[in-house]
Tab-separated table of C-alpha atoms and ligand atoms in Angstrom:
chain	number	residue	atom	x	y	z
A	25	MET	CA	-13.149	14.241	6.810
A	26	THR	CA	-12.448	14.518	3.118
A	27	ALA	CA	-13.573	12.285	0.320
A	28	ALA	CA	-10.115	10.805	0.034
A	29	GLU	CA	-9.806	9.591	3.596
A	30	PRO	CA	-10.234	5.863	4.061
A	31	ASP	CA	-13.252	4.393	5.781
A	32	ILE	CA	-12.155	2.988	9.107
A	33	ASP	CA	-14.451	0.538	10.816
A	34	ALA	CA	-14.065	-2.196	13.417
A	35	PHE	CA	-12.776	-4.604	10.783
A	36	THR	CA	-10.100	-2.325	9.299
A	37	ARG	CA	-9.133	-0.677	12.603
A	38	PRO	CA	-6.128	-3.026	13.207
A	39	TYR	CA	-4.785	-2.130	9.741
A	40	TRP	CA	-4.850	1.607	10.447
A	41	ASP	CA	-3.574	1.185	14.005
A	42	ALA	CA	-0.575	-0.709	12.611
A	43	ALA	CA	-0.058	1.926	9.907
A	44	ALA	CA	0.089	4.580	12.614
A	45	GLU	CA	2.983	2.607	14.115
A	46	GLY	CA	4.710	2.244	10.743
A	47	HIS	CA	3.706	-1.304	9.873
A	48	LEU	CA	1.894	-2.578	6.810
A	49	LEU	CA	-0.532	-5.400	7.487
A	50	LEU	CA	-1.832	-8.041	5.112
A	51	ARG	CA	-4.618	-10.576	5.525
A	52	ARG	CA	-3.474	-14.174	5.312
A	53	CYS	CA	-5.694	-17.221	4.888
A	54	ARG	CA	-5.110	-20.222	7.153
A	55	ALA	CA	-6.956	-22.542	4.779
A	56	CYS	CA	-4.915	-21.924	1.602
A	57	ALA	CA	-2.002	-19.927	3.097
A	58	ARG	CA	-2.320	-17.095	0.558
A	59	PRO	CA	-2.019	-13.472	1.676
A	60	HIS	CA	-4.187	-10.781	0.129
A	61	HIS	CA	-4.564	-7.034	0.018
A	62	TYR	CA	-6.692	-4.891	0.398
A	63	PRO	CA	-8.066	-6.386	3.620
A	64	ARG	CA	-11.161	-8.533	3.262
A	65	GLU	CA	-13.106	-10.505	5.849
A	66	PHE	CA	-12.811	-13.711	3.833
A	67	CYS	CA	-10.157	-15.158	1.540
A	68	PRO	CA	-10.662	-13.984	-2.080
A	69	TYR	CA	-9.063	-17.205	-3.361
A	70	CYS	CA	-10.872	-19.967	-1.464
A	71	TRP	CA	-13.624	-18.008	0.376
A	72	SER	CA	-12.463	-19.257	3.749
A	73	GLU	CA	-13.300	-16.974	6.657
A	74	ASP	CA	-10.262	-18.281	8.537
A	75	VAL	CA	-8.218	-15.203	7.693
A	76	HIS	CA	-5.944	-13.327	10.059
A	77	TRP	CA	-3.684	-10.281	10.102
A	78	VAL	CA	0.032	-10.637	9.409
A	79	ARG	CA	2.708	-7.974	9.268
A	80	ALA	CA	4.156	-7.428	5.793
A	81	SER	CA	7.864	-6.908	5.230
A	82	GLY	CA	7.185	-3.592	3.505
A	83	ARG	CA	9.283	-4.704	0.553
A	84	ALA	CA	7.793	-4.439	-2.913
A	85	THR	CA	8.673	-3.999	-6.561
A	86	LEU	CA	7.198	-1.482	-8.960
A	87	TYR	CA	4.656	-3.011	-11.335
A	88	THR	CA	3.395	0.097	-13.105
A	89	TRP	CA	2.826	3.772	-12.443
A	90	SER	CA	1.224	6.902	-13.777
A	91	VAL	CA	2.044	10.506	-13.017
A	92	VAL	CA	-1.148	12.333	-12.114
A	93	HIS	CA	-1.101	15.969	-13.108
A	94	ARG	CA	-4.670	16.819	-12.295
A	95	ASN	CA	-7.057	15.577	-9.633
A	96	ASP	CA	-9.905	17.758	-8.410
A	97	LEU	CA	-10.633	15.605	-5.369
A	98	PRO	CA	-9.214	17.000	-2.132
A	99	PRO	CA	-6.569	16.542	-0.870
A	100	PHE	CA	-5.026	15.412	-4.164
A	101	GLY	CA	-5.465	18.772	-5.865
A	102	ASP	CA	-2.807	20.264	-3.600
A	103	ARG	CA	-0.455	17.372	-4.244
A	104	VAL	CA	-0.149	17.182	-8.035
A	105	PRO	CA	1.846	16.039	-9.775
A	106	TYR	CA	2.132	12.774	-7.859
A	107	VAL	CA	3.014	9.216	-8.826
A	108	ALA	CA	0.094	6.784	-8.595
A	109	ALA	CA	1.461	3.259	-8.723
A	110	VAL	CA	0.696	-0.428	-8.544
A	111	VAL	CA	3.303	-2.435	-6.646
A	112	ASP	CA	3.871	-6.142	-6.122
A	113	LEU	CA	4.410	-6.786	-2.425
A	114	ALA	CA	7.154	-9.264	-1.550
A	115	GLU	CA	4.459	-11.489	-0.016
A	116	GLY	CA	2.616	-11.631	-3.341
A	117	PRO	CA	-0.401	-9.306	-3.275
A	118	ARG	CA	-0.579	-6.408	-5.693
A	119	MET	CA	-1.396	-3.037	-4.156
A	120	MET	CA	-2.496	0.349	-5.460
A	121	THR	CA	-0.476	3.063	-3.789
A	122	GLU	CA	1.663	6.121	-4.403
A	123	ILE	CA	5.397	6.573	-4.842
A	124	VAL	CA	6.850	9.441	-2.827
A	125	ASP	CA	10.172	11.273	-2.680
A	126	CYS	CA	11.157	10.165	-6.150
A	127	GLU	CA	11.757	11.809	-9.503
A	128	GLU	CA	9.671	10.252	-12.242
A	129	ALA	CA	12.761	9.844	-14.426
A	130	VAL	CA	14.298	7.256	-12.093
A	131	LEU	CA	11.250	4.992	-11.977
A	132	ARG	CA	11.753	1.574	-13.547
A	133	ILE	CA	9.447	-1.412	-13.760
A	134	GLY	CA	10.583	-3.978	-11.218
A	135	MET	CA	12.649	-1.549	-9.155
A	136	PRO	CA	12.755	-2.298	-5.422
A	137	LEU	CA	10.574	-0.219	-3.141
A	138	THR	CA	9.957	-0.014	0.563
A	139	ALA	CA	6.854	1.013	2.466
A	140	THR	CA	6.693	4.312	4.274
A	141	PHE	CA	3.767	6.121	5.807
A	142	ARG	CA	2.359	9.532	5.084
A	143	ARG	CA	0.764	11.421	7.917
A	144	GLU	CA	-1.246	14.531	7.229
A	145	GLY	CA	-2.969	16.489	9.948
A	146	GLU	CA	-5.586	14.519	11.821
A	147	GLY	CA	-5.925	11.857	9.138
A	148	PRO	CA	-4.686	8.286	9.417
A	149	ALA	CA	-1.184	7.292	8.351
A	150	VAL	CA	-1.450	6.048	4.771
A	151	PRO	CA	0.969	3.460	3.364
A	152	VAL	CA	2.941	4.746	0.372
A	153	PHE	CA	6.222	3.568	-1.132
A	154	ARG	CA	9.621	5.023	-1.859
A	155	THR	CA	12.593	3.719	-3.774
A	156	VAL	CA	15.215	1.739	-1.923
A	157	GLN	CA	18.469	3.639	-1.610
A	158	LEU	CA	21.174	1.246	-2.667
A	159	SER	CA	24.259	2.119	-0.689
A	160	GLY	CA	27.698	1.178	-1.912
A	161	ALA	CA	28.539	-0.920	-4.933
A	162	THR	CA	28.064	-4.322	-3.371
A	163	GLN	CA	24.559	-5.055	-4.587
A	164	SER	CA	24.214	-8.625	-5.757
B	346	ZN	ZN1	-7.782	-19.082	1.224
C-alpha cells in the first residue's frame, strides 16, 4: 500500500470492482434523482439514504486543470509532470481526476473527454480521462 492508494471498504467495493472492468460508477438518489460523485452513503443534496449505484457513460468535459511538476507523495513523484484536472461528467457531477495521454498544449476548457482506467501493479484500476479523438471532419 502507498499513501496514494484509495481506501476500499465494503461500501466502495462495487465502485472499484466496476473500475477493474472498465466502468465508472456514480451514486444516484431515488428520492431527488440527482447523481453524485464521489460515492457517498446518502444523497448530498437531499440527505436521502435511498441511493444506488448507476453506471456512468464515461463522457465528460474539461472544467479546469493544472500541470503538476512536483509531488513528493508516492507514486506521484515518478509520474511528474502530470495533468491534475476537474471534469464535469455528462451526468452532472464534477470529479477530480487526471488527464492522461495528452499534451498540455491541446487542453481546452470544455473539451470532450472520455474515461479510461489506469492500472499499476497490484493497485486498483483508477479512473482517469483522456481527450476524445475526433475522427473525420463530420463533427457537428
Ligand atoms: Zn437526493
